[in-house]
């Protein structure tokens, strides 16, 4: 089933054939520029809104709504029209409001440490399904303004390339989000990185590196066998040359696996030439990967070691861990037919305020 947000401006015009031309502007403005729900686009007559609502009901049905970090992190499990489920996470900080969106239901990349990867692939999301996640979070965040969108939920955005790029363009052109505040995170789909470099989008590219030697990376990220580190490096160089933007490397610190001095030195070698920024995060525990994340002391020491060797590095916090909303923990990859129990605390209505 299509989403009203699948349509660009020309698409909406075609949809409204027979209506006065200014209706397209009104609808586009209401939905995209002002980010209103269809029912609230009051410039458009109620009858037309009602018929559009019947033809294009929301593609997202919330099945769970859980909060943590005193309400500043919120996770939704949405059921899509065909019963597939996805997750979306809203994180409210003092200086920014970020939504983490899913680009696929599930993921086919099979990274061993990732709950989404452990559960497998269900299907690609459509433009409308991704945009609706952003708008849902936008409304939940009000009166705070949603400022950042990260493609770090379920799925590999560069394996759903056309949709990812179209969503990025619309969020930038129509919703007015700064390109720098849009982050696409990839496990290292080399052709996708190279293609993205040519799109002329000054977004932030995050590459989930996790290891800078092929043997370790092969064991964590199966895609590394297809696009090994040397090949990935070339694609990263291409990105930096074409866009003038830095790359960030994501590195989930795993006890004894990639948090050693040797792993650090390999990362220094790899990241230095690209002047990449490194984001460290202790591995979040997932059911299918029984290795621990590094201790907070080791995380700090690893960061300090990078910084001392001239690599820009920060430690990301682990928002949403208690509600399985943290990186890699999103695992509602299942059909409604297979029943899932969602371990969660429901949000009390009074606990909803995302403001702080
Ligand atoms: N598929 C894309 C984006 C979604 S995953 C990618 O892999 O980049 C978002 C981030 O979560 C990636 O950096 C991924 O490596 C990280 N991640 C996955 N499982 C994790 C875990 N258990 N602990 C910490 N980070 C994890
Ligand atoms: Fe897919 Fe990213 Fe998880 Fe790997 S880390 S399985 S690419 S979602």
Short mmCIF file of C-alpha atoms and ligand atoms in Angstrom, two decimals:
data_model
loop_
_atom_site.label_atom_id
_atom_site.label_comp_id
_atom_site.label_asym_id
_atom_site.label_seq_id
_atom_site.Cartn_x
_atom_site.Cartn_y
_atom_site.Cartn_z
CA UNK A 1 0.00 0.00 0.00
CA UNK A 2 1.33 3.40 -0.94
CA UNK A 3 2.05 6.17 1.53
CA UNK A 4 1.04 9.76 0.85
CA UNK A 5 4.71 10.55 1.51
CA UNK A 6 5.84 8.40 -1.39
CA UNK A 7 4.78 11.19 -3.72
CA UNK A 8 6.93 14.14 -4.63
CA UNK A 9 5.36 17.41 -5.64
CA UNK A 10 4.64 16.30 -9.20
CA UNK A 11 3.23 13.07 -7.87
CA UNK A 12 0.86 14.97 -5.60
CA UNK A 13 -0.18 17.16 -8.53
CA UNK A 14 -1.06 14.05 -10.53
CA UNK A 15 -2.96 12.67 -7.56
CA UNK A 16 -5.00 15.86 -7.31
CA UNK A 17 -5.90 16.01 -10.99
CA UNK A 18 -9.19 17.79 -11.43
CA UNK A 19 -8.61 19.95 -8.35
CA UNK A 20 -7.52 23.59 -8.65
CA UNK A 21 -3.75 23.78 -9.10
CA UNK A 22 -3.15 25.64 -5.84
CA UNK A 23 -4.35 22.57 -3.93
CA UNK A 24 -1.05 20.88 -4.73
CA UNK A 25 0.84 23.77 -3.13
CA UNK A 26 -1.42 23.73 -0.11
CA UNK A 27 -1.05 20.00 0.39
CA UNK A 28 2.69 20.03 -0.24
CA UNK A 29 3.18 22.94 2.15
CA UNK A 30 1.06 21.40 4.86
CA UNK A 31 2.58 17.93 4.68
CA UNK A 32 6.21 18.75 3.96
CA UNK A 33 7.09 22.33 4.81
CA UNK A 34 4.96 22.49 7.93
CA UNK A 35 5.18 18.78 8.69
CA UNK A 36 1.52 18.49 9.64
CA UNK A 37 -0.51 15.33 9.77
CA UNK A 38 -2.94 15.17 6.85
CA UNK A 39 -5.90 15.79 9.17
CA UNK A 40 -4.30 19.07 10.26
CA UNK A 41 -3.68 20.46 6.78
CA UNK A 42 -6.74 22.68 7.16
CA UNK A 43 -6.03 24.72 4.04
CA UNK A 44 -7.26 21.66 2.13
CA UNK A 45 -11.04 21.01 2.24
CA UNK A 46 -12.12 18.39 4.75
CA UNK A 47 -13.72 16.21 2.08
CA UNK A 48 -10.52 15.97 0.10
CA UNK A 49 -8.49 15.27 3.22
CA UNK A 50 -10.90 12.49 4.15
CA UNK A 51 -10.69 10.85 0.75
CA UNK A 52 -6.89 11.04 0.77
CA UNK A 53 -6.85 9.57 4.28
CA UNK A 54 -8.93 6.63 3.09
CA UNK A 55 -6.72 6.02 0.07
CA UNK A 56 -3.47 6.53 1.95
CA UNK A 57 -3.75 5.57 5.59
CA UNK A 58 -0.57 5.91 7.67
CA UNK A 59 1.80 3.06 6.90
CA UNK A 60 2.93 2.90 10.55
CA UNK A 61 0.85 1.36 13.29
CA UNK A 62 2.55 1.76 16.67
CA UNK A 63 2.71 -1.58 18.49
CA UNK A 64 4.93 -0.48 21.34
CA UNK A 65 6.04 2.83 22.74
CA UNK A 66 8.72 2.67 25.40
CA UNK A 67 10.84 5.31 27.07
CA UNK A 68 14.06 5.43 29.05
CA UNK A 69 16.64 7.95 30.22
CA UNK A 70 13.88 9.88 32.02
CA UNK A 71 11.81 10.12 28.88
CA UNK A 72 14.55 11.58 26.70
CA UNK A 73 14.93 8.34 24.72
CA UNK A 74 11.89 6.81 23.20
CA UNK A 75 11.50 3.77 21.00
CA UNK A 76 8.57 2.76 18.86
CA UNK A 77 7.90 -0.59 17.29
CA UNK A 78 5.79 -0.02 14.20
CA UNK A 79 3.85 -2.60 12.29
CA UNK A 80 3.74 -1.92 8.55
CA UNK A 81 0.76 -2.57 6.30
CA UNK A 82 1.94 -6.10 5.44
CA UNK A 83 2.69 -7.04 9.04
CA UNK A 84 6.47 -6.50 8.91
CA UNK A 85 7.79 -4.63 11.93
CA UNK A 86 10.45 -1.96 12.30
CA UNK A 87 11.80 0.20 15.09
CA UNK A 88 12.43 3.92 15.37
CA UNK A 89 14.26 5.70 18.19
CA UNK A 90 13.98 9.34 19.27
CA UNK A 91 16.79 10.85 21.35
CA UNK A 92 16.39 14.29 22.90
CA UNK A 93 19.61 16.05 23.93
CA UNK A 94 20.21 19.56 25.24
CA UNK A 95 21.52 20.78 21.91
CA UNK A 96 19.80 18.55 19.36
CA UNK A 97 16.94 16.18 18.76
CA UNK A 98 17.80 13.08 16.77
CA UNK A 99 15.70 10.36 15.25
CA UNK A 100 17.25 7.04 14.33
CA UNK A 101 15.30 5.52 11.44
CA UNK A 102 15.11 2.06 9.94
CA UNK A 103 15.80 1.75 6.22
CA UNK A 104 14.86 -1.91 5.89
CA UNK A 105 12.74 -4.37 7.85
CA UNK A 106 15.60 -6.54 9.09
CA UNK A 107 18.97 -6.70 7.42
CA UNK A 108 20.68 -9.19 5.13
CA UNK A 109 24.26 -8.31 6.10
CA UNK A 110 24.49 -10.73 8.98
CA UNK A 111 26.96 -8.89 11.22
CA UNK A 112 27.52 -11.33 14.04
CA UNK A 113 27.22 -8.88 16.94
CA UNK A 114 24.05 -7.11 15.73
CA UNK A 115 20.56 -8.14 16.80
CA UNK A 116 19.06 -6.99 13.50
CA UNK A 117 21.64 -8.97 11.56
CA UNK A 118 21.01 -12.04 13.69
CA UNK A 119 17.31 -11.94 12.82
CA UNK A 120 17.73 -11.66 9.04
CA UNK A 121 16.07 -9.71 6.26
CA UNK A 122 12.36 -9.17 5.74
CA UNK A 123 12.07 -6.46 3.07
CA UNK A 124 13.04 -3.03 1.81
CA UNK A 125 11.19 0.01 3.16
CA UNK A 126 9.62 2.55 0.82
CA UNK A 127 10.31 6.28 0.78
CA UNK A 128 7.01 6.92 2.54
CA UNK A 129 7.72 4.39 5.28
CA UNK A 130 11.03 6.03 6.13
CA UNK A 131 9.67 9.57 5.92
CA UNK A 132 6.71 8.66 8.11
CA UNK A 133 9.13 7.53 10.83
CA UNK A 134 10.78 10.95 10.73
CA UNK A 135 7.47 12.79 10.87
CA UNK A 136 6.14 10.63 13.67
CA UNK A 137 9.21 11.47 15.72
CA UNK A 138 9.00 15.13 14.72
CA UNK A 139 5.52 15.38 16.21
CA UNK A 140 6.45 13.45 19.33
CA UNK A 141 9.42 15.77 19.90
CA UNK A 142 7.39 18.99 19.71
CA UNK A 143 7.82 21.65 20.96
CA UNK A 144 11.49 20.75 20.47
CA UNK A 145 12.50 20.85 16.83
CA UNK A 146 13.81 17.68 15.29
CA UNK A 147 17.28 18.56 14.03
CA UNK A 148 19.08 15.32 13.11
CA UNK A 149 18.22 12.15 11.27
CA UNK A 150 20.52 9.14 11.44
CA UNK A 151 20.06 6.03 9.31
CA UNK A 152 21.26 3.79 12.10
CA UNK A 153 18.11 1.85 12.87
CA UNK A 154 17.33 -1.49 11.32
CA UNK A 155 18.80 -2.25 7.94
CA UNK A 156 21.62 -1.25 5.65
CA UNK A 157 20.67 2.05 3.98
CA UNK A 158 23.05 1.62 1.04
CA UNK A 159 21.41 -1.73 0.27
CA UNK A 160 18.21 0.30 -0.20
CA UNK A 161 20.05 2.97 -2.11
CA UNK A 162 17.40 4.71 -4.17
CA UNK A 163 15.05 5.07 -1.22
CA UNK A 164 17.79 6.35 1.07
CA UNK A 165 18.91 9.04 -1.37
CA UNK A 166 15.35 10.11 -2.13
CA UNK A 167 14.54 10.41 1.58
CA UNK A 168 17.69 12.42 2.20
CA UNK A 169 16.82 14.80 -0.65
CA UNK A 170 13.27 15.30 0.54
CA UNK A 171 14.28 15.87 4.15
CA UNK A 172 16.76 18.44 2.97
CA UNK A 173 14.80 20.17 0.20
CA UNK A 174 11.28 19.94 1.56
CA UNK A 175 11.69 19.63 5.34
CA UNK A 176 14.62 22.02 5.45
CA UNK A 177 16.91 19.77 7.49
CA UNK A 178 20.58 20.63 7.18
CA UNK A 179 22.44 18.05 5.11
CA UNK A 180 25.17 17.93 7.73
CA UNK A 181 22.60 16.80 10.22
CA UNK A 182 21.65 13.82 8.08
CA UNK A 183 23.85 10.79 8.69
CA UNK A 184 23.88 7.66 6.58
CA UNK A 185 25.60 4.77 8.30
CA UNK A 186 26.89 1.89 6.20
CA UNK A 187 28.60 -1.37 6.97
CA UNK A 188 30.77 -0.74 3.91
CA UNK A 189 28.75 -1.26 0.75
CA UNK A 190 31.53 -0.01 -1.50
CA UNK A 191 29.57 0.61 -4.74
CA UNK A 192 26.96 2.49 -2.70
CA UNK A 193 29.59 4.74 -1.09
CA UNK A 194 31.08 5.48 -4.50
CA UNK A 195 27.70 6.28 -5.99
CA UNK A 196 26.72 8.43 -3.01
CA UNK A 197 29.91 10.42 -3.42
CA UNK A 198 28.67 11.56 -6.82
CA UNK A 199 25.24 12.68 -5.65
CA UNK A 200 26.42 16.08 -4.45
CA UNK A 201 24.86 15.64 -1.02
CA UNK A 202 27.00 17.11 1.77
CA UNK A 203 25.62 14.67 4.33
CA UNK A 204 27.59 12.86 7.00
CA UNK A 205 28.78 9.38 6.11
CA UNK A 206 29.45 6.94 8.90
CA UNK A 207 31.22 3.69 8.10
CA UNK A 208 30.85 0.90 10.62
CA UNK A 209 34.44 -0.30 10.69
CA UNK A 210 34.89 -2.20 13.98
CA UNK A 211 38.16 -3.74 12.89
CA UNK A 212 41.06 -2.56 10.73
CA UNK A 213 42.48 -5.97 9.88
CA UNK A 214 40.70 -8.24 7.44
CA UNK A 215 40.77 -11.34 9.57
CA UNK A 216 38.92 -9.77 12.49
CA UNK A 217 36.63 -7.75 10.27
CA UNK A 218 35.72 -10.86 8.25
CA UNK A 219 34.54 -12.50 11.45
CA UNK A 220 32.42 -9.53 12.55
CA UNK A 221 31.15 -8.19 9.24
CA UNK A 222 30.64 -10.87 6.56
CA UNK A 223 30.47 -8.19 3.84
CA UNK A 224 34.17 -7.60 4.43
CA UNK A 225 34.91 -10.74 2.43
CA UNK A 226 33.34 -9.09 -0.60
CA UNK A 227 34.73 -5.60 0.02
CA UNK A 228 37.87 -5.96 2.10
CA UNK A 229 39.49 -3.10 3.96
CA UNK A 230 41.77 -1.97 1.12
CA UNK A 231 38.84 -1.66 -1.24
CA UNK A 232 36.75 0.11 1.41
CA UNK A 233 39.60 2.53 1.94
CA UNK A 234 39.53 3.54 -1.73
CA UNK A 235 35.79 4.18 -1.55
CA UNK A 236 36.27 6.31 1.57
CA UNK A 237 38.96 8.31 -0.20
CA UNK A 238 36.61 8.86 -3.08
CA UNK A 239 33.94 10.12 -0.69
CA UNK A 240 36.31 12.55 0.98
CA UNK A 241 37.68 13.82 -2.33
CA UNK A 242 34.28 14.26 -3.92
CA UNK A 243 32.43 15.81 -1.00
CA UNK A 244 35.13 17.48 1.08
CA UNK A 245 33.37 15.95 4.07
CA UNK A 246 35.01 13.89 6.74
CA UNK A 247 34.08 10.30 7.30
CA UNK A 248 33.30 8.92 10.69
CA UNK A 249 34.17 5.40 11.62
CA UNK A 250 31.93 3.58 14.03
CA UNK A 251 33.74 1.16 16.30
CA UNK A 252 31.81 -1.00 18.79
CA UNK A 253 34.40 -1.97 21.37
CA UNK A 254 34.35 -5.70 22.06
CA UNK A 255 36.24 -7.12 24.97
CA UNK A 256 39.47 -8.74 23.81
CA UNK A 257 38.45 -8.62 20.14
CA UNK A 258 38.97 -5.07 18.91
CA UNK A 259 39.90 -3.13 22.03
CA UNK A 260 43.54 -4.21 22.21
CA UNK A 261 46.58 -2.00 21.67
CA UNK A 262 47.19 -3.80 18.40
CA UNK A 263 43.63 -3.10 17.21
CA UNK A 264 44.10 0.51 18.18
CA UNK A 265 47.31 0.83 16.18
CA UNK A 266 45.67 -0.72 13.13
CA UNK A 267 42.84 1.77 13.45
CA UNK A 268 45.28 4.65 13.78
CA UNK A 269 46.95 3.56 10.53
CA UNK A 270 43.64 3.22 8.73
CA UNK A 271 41.96 6.38 9.98
CA UNK A 272 44.90 8.80 9.85
CA UNK A 273 45.25 9.04 6.08
CA UNK A 274 41.55 9.75 5.75
CA UNK A 275 41.50 12.16 8.68
CA UNK A 276 38.45 10.24 9.81
CA UNK A 277 36.63 10.84 13.03
CA UNK A 278 36.20 7.73 15.21
CA UNK A 279 33.04 7.14 17.24
CA UNK A 280 33.56 4.57 19.95
CA UNK A 281 30.74 2.75 21.64
CA UNK A 282 30.99 -0.22 23.97
CA UNK A 283 29.30 -3.19 22.32
CA UNK A 284 25.69 -3.52 23.36
CA UNK A 285 24.90 -7.05 24.42
CA UNK A 286 22.67 -9.02 22.04
CA UNK A 287 21.30 -12.52 22.48
CA UNK A 288 23.21 -14.08 19.58
CA UNK A 289 26.71 -12.85 20.39
CA UNK A 290 28.04 -13.80 23.73
CA UNK A 291 31.08 -11.58 23.92
CA UNK A 292 31.10 -8.64 26.27
CA UNK A 293 31.49 -5.01 25.49
CA UNK A 294 34.68 -3.38 26.74
CA UNK A 295 34.76 -1.96 30.25
CA UNK A 296 34.32 1.80 30.64
CA UNK A 297 38.01 2.04 31.65
CA UNK A 298 39.12 0.24 28.52
CA UNK A 299 36.86 2.42 26.36
CA UNK A 300 38.45 5.54 27.84
CA UNK A 301 41.97 4.19 27.47
CA UNK A 302 41.28 3.24 23.85
CA UNK A 303 39.98 6.71 23.13
CA UNK A 304 42.91 8.36 24.85
CA UNK A 305 45.28 6.16 22.86
CA UNK A 306 43.70 7.26 19.60
CA UNK A 307 43.73 10.92 20.54
CA UNK A 308 47.36 10.71 21.65
CA UNK A 309 48.18 9.38 18.18
CA UNK A 310 46.40 12.23 16.45
CA UNK A 311 43.08 10.54 15.67
CA UNK A 312 39.94 12.45 16.47
CA UNK A 313 37.80 10.17 18.66
CA UNK A 314 34.74 10.47 20.84
CA UNK A 315 32.84 8.01 22.97
CA UNK A 316 29.17 7.76 22.11
CA UNK A 317 26.80 7.22 24.94
CA UNK A 318 24.59 4.19 25.05
CA UNK A 319 21.19 5.79 25.05
CA UNK A 320 18.24 3.46 25.24
CA UNK A 321 20.14 0.39 26.39
CA UNK A 322 17.53 -0.56 28.97
CA UNK A 323 14.76 -0.61 26.37
CA UNK A 324 16.82 -2.36 23.68
CA UNK A 325 16.85 0.87 21.72
CA UNK A 326 20.61 1.24 21.56
CA UNK A 327 22.73 0.64 18.48
CA UNK A 328 22.44 -2.89 17.23
CA UNK A 329 19.72 -3.90 19.62
CA UNK A 330 16.81 -3.33 17.29
CA UNK A 331 15.41 -6.72 16.57
CA UNK A 332 11.70 -6.55 15.92
CA UNK A 333 12.39 -8.28 12.64
CA UNK A 334 9.41 -10.43 12.34
CA UNK A 335 6.04 -10.74 10.75
CA UNK A 336 2.95 -10.13 12.79
CA UNK A 337 2.14 -13.76 11.97
CA UNK A 338 5.08 -14.93 14.03
CA UNK A 339 4.15 -13.52 17.35
CA UNK A 340 6.67 -11.41 19.21
CA UNK A 341 6.74 -10.49 22.80
CA UNK A 342 8.13 -7.08 23.33
CA UNK A 343 9.96 -6.80 26.58
CA UNK A 344 9.08 -3.29 27.49
CA UNK A 345 7.61 -0.88 29.88
CA UNK A 346 4.75 1.03 28.34
CA UNK A 347 5.07 4.77 28.56
CA UNK A 348 2.75 6.37 31.04
CA UNK A 349 0.99 9.35 29.46
CA UNK A 350 2.51 11.75 31.96
CA UNK A 351 5.96 10.42 31.15
CA UNK A 352 5.75 11.42 27.54
CA UNK A 353 7.13 14.88 27.57
CA UNK A 354 10.34 14.79 25.60
CA UNK A 355 11.26 18.32 26.61
CA UNK A 356 14.00 18.92 29.10
N1 LIG B 1 23.56 -1.11 8.67
C1 LIG B 1 24.14 0.13 8.98
C2 LIG B 1 23.29 1.01 9.86
C3 LIG B 1 22.49 0.34 10.93
S1 LIG B 1 23.43 -0.38 12.24
C4 LIG B 1 25.52 -0.08 9.61
O1 LIG B 1 25.84 -1.21 9.96
O2 LIG B 1 26.25 0.89 9.71
C5 LIG B 1 23.84 1.08 13.17
C6 LIG B 1 25.11 0.97 13.98
O3 LIG B 1 24.95 0.09 15.06
C7 LIG B 1 26.30 0.47 13.19
O4 LIG B 1 27.42 1.28 13.44
C8 LIG B 1 26.47 -0.91 13.77
O5 LIG B 1 27.78 -1.39 13.61
C9 LIG B 1 26.13 -0.67 15.19
N2 LIG B 1 25.86 -1.87 15.97
C10 LIG B 1 25.27 -3.01 15.56
N3 LIG B 1 25.20 -3.89 16.58
C11 LIG B 1 25.75 -3.30 17.64
C12 LIG B 1 25.95 -3.70 19.00
N4 LIG B 1 25.53 -4.88 19.43
N5 LIG B 1 26.57 -2.83 19.83
C13 LIG B 1 26.97 -1.61 19.39
N6 LIG B 1 26.79 -1.16 18.15
C14 LIG B 1 26.19 -2.01 17.27
FE1 LIG B 2 22.88 -4.86 9.13
FE2 LIG B 2 24.17 -2.77 10.18
FE3 LIG B 2 23.33 -4.79 11.74
FE4 LIG B 2 25.35 -5.20 10.08
S1 LIG B 2 25.32 -3.79 11.82
S2 LIG B 2 23.61 -6.56 10.38
S3 LIG B 2 24.74 -3.95 8.35
S4 LIG B 2 22.04 -3.39 10.59
#
